[in-house]
PDB file of C-alpha atoms in Angstrom:
ATOM      1  CA  UNK D 233      36.543  -6.479   9.732  1.00  0.00           C
ATOM      2  CA  UNK D 234      35.227  -9.545  11.768  1.00  0.00           C
ATOM      3  CA  UNK D 235      32.324  -7.688  13.610  1.00  0.00           C
ATOM      4  CA  UNK D 236      30.490  -4.788  12.500  1.00  0.00           C
ATOM      5  CA  UNK D 237      27.375  -2.967  13.835  1.00  0.00           C
ATOM      6  CA  UNK D 238      24.279  -3.935  11.967  1.00  0.00           C
ATOM      7  CA  UNK D 239      22.350  -1.167  10.209  1.00  0.00           C
ATOM      8  CA  UNK D 240      18.838  -1.895  11.081  1.00  0.00           C
ATOM      9  CA  UNK D 241      17.410   0.076   8.230  1.00  0.00           C
ATOM     10  CA  UNK D 242      19.214  -1.970   5.699  1.00  0.00           C
ATOM     11  CA  UNK D 243      18.517  -5.294   7.294  1.00  0.00           C
ATOM     12  CA  UNK D 244      15.949  -7.221   5.601  1.00  0.00           C
ATOM     13  CA  UNK D 245      15.035  -9.140   8.663  1.00  0.00           C
ATOM     14  CA  UNK D 246      14.622  -6.098  11.127  1.00  0.00           C
ATOM     15  CA  UNK D 247      11.464  -7.333  12.423  1.00  0.00           C
ATOM     16  CA  UNK D 248      12.587 -10.770  13.004  1.00  0.00           C
ATOM     17  CA  UNK D 249      14.540  -9.929  16.171  1.00  0.00           C
ATOM     18  CA  UNK D 250      11.476  -8.471  17.956  1.00  0.00           C
ATOM     19  CA  UNK D 251       8.736 -10.082  19.935  1.00  0.00           C
ATOM     20  CA  UNK D 252       5.251  -8.842  20.714  1.00  0.00           C
ATOM     21  CA  UNK D 253       3.642  -8.054  24.176  1.00  0.00           C
ATOM     22  CA  UNK D 254      -0.166  -8.772  23.629  1.00  0.00           C
ATOM     23  CA  UNK D 255      -2.959  -7.138  25.718  1.00  0.00           C
ATOM     24  CA  UNK D 256      -6.604  -7.596  26.152  1.00  0.00           C
ATOM     25  CA  UNK D 257      -7.481  -3.867  26.243  1.00  0.00           C
ATOM     26  CA  UNK D 258      -6.069  -0.953  24.227  1.00  0.00           C
ATOM     27  CA  UNK D 259      -5.720   1.177  27.288  1.00  0.00           C
ATOM     28  CA  UNK D 260      -3.231  -1.551  28.665  1.00  0.00           C
ATOM     29  CA  UNK D 261      -1.233  -1.322  25.325  1.00  0.00           C
ATOM     30  CA  UNK D 262      -1.033   2.517  25.637  1.00  0.00           C
ATOM     31  CA  UNK D 263      -0.054   2.257  29.281  1.00  0.00           C
ATOM     32  CA  UNK D 264       2.770  -0.186  28.458  1.00  0.00           C
ATOM     33  CA  UNK D 265       3.816   2.175  25.643  1.00  0.00           C
ATOM     34  CA  UNK D 266       4.091   5.069  27.971  1.00  0.00           C
ATOM     35  CA  UNK D 267       6.008   2.997  30.660  1.00  0.00           C
ATOM     36  CA  UNK D 268       8.575   1.510  28.189  1.00  0.00           C
ATOM     37  CA  UNK D 269       8.911   5.129  26.542  1.00  0.00           C
ATOM     38  CA  UNK D 270       9.729   6.567  30.035  1.00  0.00           C
ATOM     39  CA  UNK D 271      12.216   3.907  30.753  1.00  0.00           C
ATOM     40  CA  UNK D 272      13.987   4.439  27.312  1.00  0.00           C
ATOM     41  CA  UNK D 273      13.270   0.956  25.767  1.00  0.00           C
ATOM     42  CA  UNK D 274      13.348   0.609  22.055  1.00  0.00           C
ATOM     43  CA  UNK D 275       9.599  -0.468  21.268  1.00  0.00           C
ATOM     44  CA  UNK D 276       7.021   0.084  18.677  1.00  0.00           C
ATOM     45  CA  UNK D 277       3.243   0.389  19.027  1.00  0.00           C
ATOM     46  CA  UNK D 278       1.857  -2.093  16.249  1.00  0.00           C
ATOM     47  CA  UNK D 279      -1.089  -3.972  15.166  1.00  0.00           C
ATOM     48  CA  UNK D 280      -0.306  -7.533  15.775  1.00  0.00           C
ATOM     49  CA  UNK D 281      -0.754 -10.145  12.963  1.00  0.00           C
ATOM     50  CA  UNK D 282      -4.320 -11.461  12.325  1.00  0.00           C
ATOM     51  CA  UNK D 283      -3.674 -14.477  13.968  1.00  0.00           C
ATOM     52  CA  UNK D 284      -2.682 -13.122  17.134  1.00  0.00           C
ATOM     53  CA  UNK D 285      -5.500 -10.438  17.272  1.00  0.00           C
ATOM     54  CA  UNK D 286      -8.248 -10.742  19.976  1.00  0.00           C
ATOM     55  CA  UNK D 287     -10.540  -7.964  18.557  1.00  0.00           C
ATOM     56  CA  UNK D 288      -9.744  -4.381  18.306  1.00  0.00           C
ATOM     57  CA  UNK D 289      -6.263  -4.506  19.814  1.00  0.00           C
ATOM     58  CA  UNK D 290      -2.692  -3.303  19.688  1.00  0.00           C
ATOM     59  CA  UNK D 291       0.570  -4.928  20.456  1.00  0.00           C
ATOM     60  CA  UNK D 292       3.942  -3.432  21.570  1.00  0.00           C
ATOM     61  CA  UNK D 293       7.134  -4.776  19.736  1.00  0.00           C
ATOM     62  CA  UNK D 294      10.263  -4.945  21.737  1.00  0.00           C
ATOM     63  CA  UNK D 295      13.634  -6.568  20.614  1.00  0.00           C
ATOM     64  CA  UNK D 296      13.671 -10.037  22.068  1.00  0.00           C
ATOM     65  CA  UNK D 297      16.914  -9.420  24.095  1.00  0.00           C
ATOM     66  CA  UNK D 298      15.102  -6.716  26.074  1.00  0.00           C
ATOM     67  CA  UNK D 299      11.984  -8.937  26.604  1.00  0.00           C
ATOM     68  CA  UNK D 300      12.860 -10.177  30.189  1.00  0.00           C
ATOM     69  CA  UNK D 301      13.665  -6.703  31.429  1.00  0.00           C
ATOM     70  CA  UNK D 302      10.654  -5.136  29.710  1.00  0.00           C
ATOM     71  CA  UNK D 303       8.210  -7.735  31.248  1.00  0.00           C
ATOM     72  CA  UNK D 304       9.693  -7.082  34.658  1.00  0.00           C
ATOM     73  CA  UNK D 305       8.968  -3.340  34.167  1.00  0.00           C
ATOM     74  CA  UNK D 306       5.552  -3.829  33.078  1.00  0.00           C
ATOM     75  CA  UNK D 307       4.778  -6.194  35.659  1.00  0.00           C
ATOM     76  CA  UNK D 308       6.259  -3.866  38.451  1.00  0.00           C
ATOM     77  CA  UNK D 309       4.339  -0.966  36.831  1.00  0.00           C
ATOM     78  CA  UNK D 310       1.144  -3.035  37.067  1.00  0.00           C
ATOM     79  CA  UNK D 311       0.399  -3.213  33.395  1.00  0.00           C
ATOM     80  CA  UNK D 312      -1.716  -6.356  32.520  1.00  0.00           C
ATOM     81  CA  UNK D 313      -0.048  -8.135  29.892  1.00  0.00           C
ATOM     82  CA  UNK D 314      -2.081 -11.036  28.204  1.00  0.00           C
ATOM     83  CA  UNK D 315       1.194 -12.691  27.061  1.00  0.00           C
ATOM     84  CA  UNK D 316       4.473 -12.443  24.995  1.00  0.00           C
ATOM     85  CA  UNK D 317       5.146 -13.722  21.511  1.00  0.00           C
ATOM     86  CA  UNK D 318       8.555 -14.554  20.862  1.00  0.00           C
ATOM     87  CA  UNK D 319       8.076 -15.337  17.253  1.00  0.00           C
ATOM     88  CA  UNK D 320       5.033 -13.560  15.747  1.00  0.00           C
ATOM     89  CA  UNK D 321       4.945 -15.885  12.833  1.00  0.00           C
ATOM     90  CA  UNK D 322       7.340 -16.090   9.816  1.00  0.00           C
ATOM     91  CA  UNK D 323       4.530 -15.500   7.483  1.00  0.00           C
ATOM     92  CA  UNK D 324       2.700 -12.792   9.305  1.00  0.00           C
ATOM     93  CA  UNK D 325       5.058  -9.777  10.592  1.00  0.00           C
ATOM     94  CA  UNK D 326       3.552  -6.992  12.616  1.00  0.00           C
ATOM     95  CA  UNK D 327       1.927  -4.495  10.698  1.00  0.00           C
ATOM     96  CA  UNK D 328       3.358  -0.986  10.830  1.00  0.00           C
ATOM     97  CA  UNK D 329       0.645   1.181  12.637  1.00  0.00           C
ATOM     98  CA  UNK D 330       1.280   4.527  10.352  1.00  0.00           C
ATOM     99  CA  UNK D 331       1.655   4.563   6.674  1.00  0.00           C
ATOM    100  CA  UNK D 332       1.532   7.423   3.930  1.00  0.00           C
ATOM    101  CA  UNK D 333       0.495   7.623   0.502  1.00  0.00           C
ATOM    102  CA  UNK D 334       1.488  10.863  -1.239  1.00  0.00           C
ATOM    103  CA  UNK D 335      -0.982  11.556  -4.189  1.00  0.00           C
ATOM    104  CA  UNK D 336       0.742  14.813  -5.348  1.00  0.00           C
ATOM    105  CA  UNK D 337      -1.669  17.511  -4.064  1.00  0.00           C
ATOM    106  CA  UNK D 338      -2.755  15.420  -1.288  1.00  0.00           C
ATOM    107  CA  UNK D 339      -1.428  13.431   1.650  1.00  0.00           C
ATOM    108  CA  UNK D 340      -3.116  10.377   3.135  1.00  0.00           C
ATOM    109  CA  UNK D 341      -1.874   9.125   6.394  1.00  0.00           C
ATOM    110  CA  UNK D 342      -3.092   5.813   7.638  1.00  0.00           C
ATOM    111  CA  UNK D 343      -3.023   4.737  11.365  1.00  0.00           C
ATOM    112  CA  UNK D 344      -4.519   1.426  12.049  1.00  0.00           C
ATOM    113  CA  UNK D 345      -7.856   1.344  10.085  1.00  0.00           C
ATOM    114  CA  UNK D 346      -8.279   5.195  10.222  1.00  0.00           C
ATOM    115  CA  UNK D 347      -7.264   7.502   7.503  1.00  0.00           C
ATOM    116  CA  UNK D 348      -6.813  11.344   7.279  1.00  0.00           C
ATOM    117  CA  UNK D 349      -6.411  13.098   3.792  1.00  0.00           C
ATOM    118  CA  UNK D 350      -4.883  16.722   3.680  1.00  0.00           C
ATOM    119  CA  UNK D 351      -4.552  19.022   0.943  1.00  0.00           C
ATOM    120  CA  UNK D 352      -0.852  19.916   0.957  1.00  0.00           C
ATOM    121  CA  UNK D 353      -1.263  23.427  -0.617  1.00  0.00           C
ATOM    122  CA  UNK D 354      -3.943  24.632   1.867  1.00  0.00           C
ATOM    123  CA  UNK D 355      -3.551  22.211   4.739  1.00  0.00           C
ATOM    124  CA  UNK D 356      -7.283  21.547   4.651  1.00  0.00           C
ATOM    125  CA  UNK D 357      -8.350  18.257   5.773  1.00  0.00           C
ATOM    126  CA  UNK D 358     -10.334  16.814   2.920  1.00  0.00           C
ATOM    127  CA  UNK D 359     -11.377  13.548   4.192  1.00  0.00           C
ATOM    128  CA  UNK D 360     -11.313  11.072   7.290  1.00  0.00           C
ATOM    129  CA  UNK D 361     -12.312   7.609   6.805  1.00  0.00           C
ATOM    130  CA  UNK D 362     -12.122   3.914   8.258  1.00  0.00           C
ATOM    131  CA  UNK D 363     -12.959   2.343  11.398  1.00  0.00           C
ATOM    132  CA  UNK D 364     -16.327   1.167  12.647  1.00  0.00           C
ATOM    133  CA  UNK D 365     -16.623   3.105  16.077  1.00  0.00           C
ATOM    134  CA  UNK D 366     -19.727   5.144  16.863  1.00  0.00           C
ATOM    135  CA  UNK D 367     -17.827   8.394  17.103  1.00  0.00           C
ATOM    136  CA  UNK D 368     -16.460   8.302  13.404  1.00  0.00           C
ATOM    137  CA  UNK D 369     -19.072  10.311  12.006  1.00  0.00           C
ATOM    138  CA  UNK D 370     -18.758  13.045  14.660  1.00  0.00           C
ATOM    139  CA  UNK D 371     -15.057  13.162  14.338  1.00  0.00           C
ATOM    140  CA  UNK D 372     -15.479  13.421  10.430  1.00  0.00           C
ATOM    141  CA  UNK D 373     -17.877  16.267  10.687  1.00  0.00           C
ATOM    142  CA  UNK D 374     -15.698  18.121  13.203  1.00  0.00           C
ATOM    143  CA  UNK D 375     -12.542  17.679  11.157  1.00  0.00           C
ATOM    144  CA  UNK D 376     -13.366  17.868   7.579  1.00  0.00           C
ATOM    145  CA  UNK D 377     -13.098  21.225   5.777  1.00  0.00           C
ATOM    146  CA  UNK D 378     -10.792  22.636   8.706  1.00  0.00           C
ATOM    147  CA  UNK D 379      -7.087  23.404   8.230  1.00  0.00           C
ATOM    148  CA  UNK D 380      -4.833  20.949   9.994  1.00  0.00           C
ATOM    149  CA  UNK D 381      -3.334  23.704  12.256  1.00  0.00           C
ATOM    150  CA  UNK D 382      -6.653  24.827  13.312  1.00  0.00           C
ATOM    151  CA  UNK D 383      -8.449  21.549  13.771  1.00  0.00           C
ATOM    152  CA  UNK D 384      -8.934  20.143  17.325  1.00  0.00           C
ATOM    153  CA  UNK D 385      -7.035  16.984  17.936  1.00  0.00           C
ATOM    154  CA  UNK D 386      -8.961  13.861  17.458  1.00  0.00           C
ATOM    155  CA  UNK D 387      -8.200  12.356  20.703  1.00  0.00           C
ATOM    156  CA  UNK D 388      -9.791  15.500  22.182  1.00  0.00           C
ATOM    157  CA  UNK D 389     -13.116  14.677  20.472  1.00  0.00           C
ATOM    158  CA  UNK D 390     -13.347  11.023  20.351  1.00  0.00           C
ATOM    159  CA  UNK D 391     -13.611   8.239  22.891  1.00  0.00           C
ATOM    160  CA  UNK D 392     -12.839   5.212  21.048  1.00  0.00           C
ATOM    161  CA  UNK D 393      -9.800   3.129  19.542  1.00  0.00           C
ATOM    162  CA  UNK D 394     -10.921   4.788  16.122  1.00  0.00           C
ATOM    163  CA  UNK D 395     -10.419   8.275  17.694  1.00  0.00           C
ATOM    164  CA  UNK D 396      -7.044   7.369  19.136  1.00  0.00           C
ATOM    165  CA  UNK D 397      -5.845   5.933  15.728  1.00  0.00           C
ATOM    166  CA  UNK D 398      -7.164   9.076  14.025  1.00  0.00           C
ATOM    167  CA  UNK D 399      -5.210  11.147  16.284  1.00  0.00           C
ATOM    168  CA  UNK D 400      -1.881   9.102  15.246  1.00  0.00           C
ATOM    169  CA  UNK D 401      -2.767   9.798  11.668  1.00  0.00           C
ATOM    170  CA  UNK D 402      -3.340  13.536  12.618  1.00  0.00           C
ATOM    171  CA  UNK D 403       0.070  13.676  14.492  1.00  0.00           C
ATOM    172  CA  UNK D 404       1.962  12.152  11.623  1.00  0.00           C
ATOM    173  CA  UNK D 405       0.307  14.268   9.089  1.00  0.00           C
ATOM    174  CA  UNK D 406       1.208  17.274  11.071  1.00  0.00           C
ATOM    175  CA  UNK D 407       4.857  16.068  11.238  1.00  0.00           C
ATOM    176  CA  UNK D 408       5.093  15.516   7.617  1.00  0.00           C
ATOM    177  CA  UNK D 409       3.519  18.785   6.668  1.00  0.00           C
ATOM    178  CA  UNK D 410       5.485  20.925   9.149  1.00  0.00           C
ATOM    179  CA  UNK D 411       2.579  21.886  11.271  1.00  0.00           C
ATOM    180  CA  UNK D 412       2.469  22.127  14.989  1.00  0.00           C
ATOM    181  CA  UNK D 413      -0.422  19.939  16.224  1.00  0.00           C
ATOM    182  CA  UNK D 414      -3.218  21.714  18.210  1.00  0.00           C
TER     183      UNK D 414
END
């Protein structure tokens, strides 16, 4: 067969075909995510490589072939975009926003710098950590010791990027453990 559909899961250079929209403010990146999601674009909310970061920020990865249409949509929607990077850098690929580590009886989910650790047998949140935002100690006190299915969502308690990232970790932990988020 001369042409065949490329399986992105098997492709070693799957990130190579994506570029990044960069933003000055976290809410702008989240706004872009909502706009692109609503329009049906293939996108990923990622942490940009270190050499492209401007503080505590996020980026939105989009296939390069969809750059022009996605940029037009963001501009028409009023989303302030700092810029587009066609090649985020060959040695510094975008970082996956959510990663997991299974420790046997415990599951750790990391989103950005924030981590949540859950006892898989009891569903009790045994630890939250990471970040440097001022609401982290409060979030830790409110979440640790509670069952995942009974704990309030971190985004309903926090007001910072750390709270948002902890909520992403919470969502992923719920999905992996078959729990309906609060």
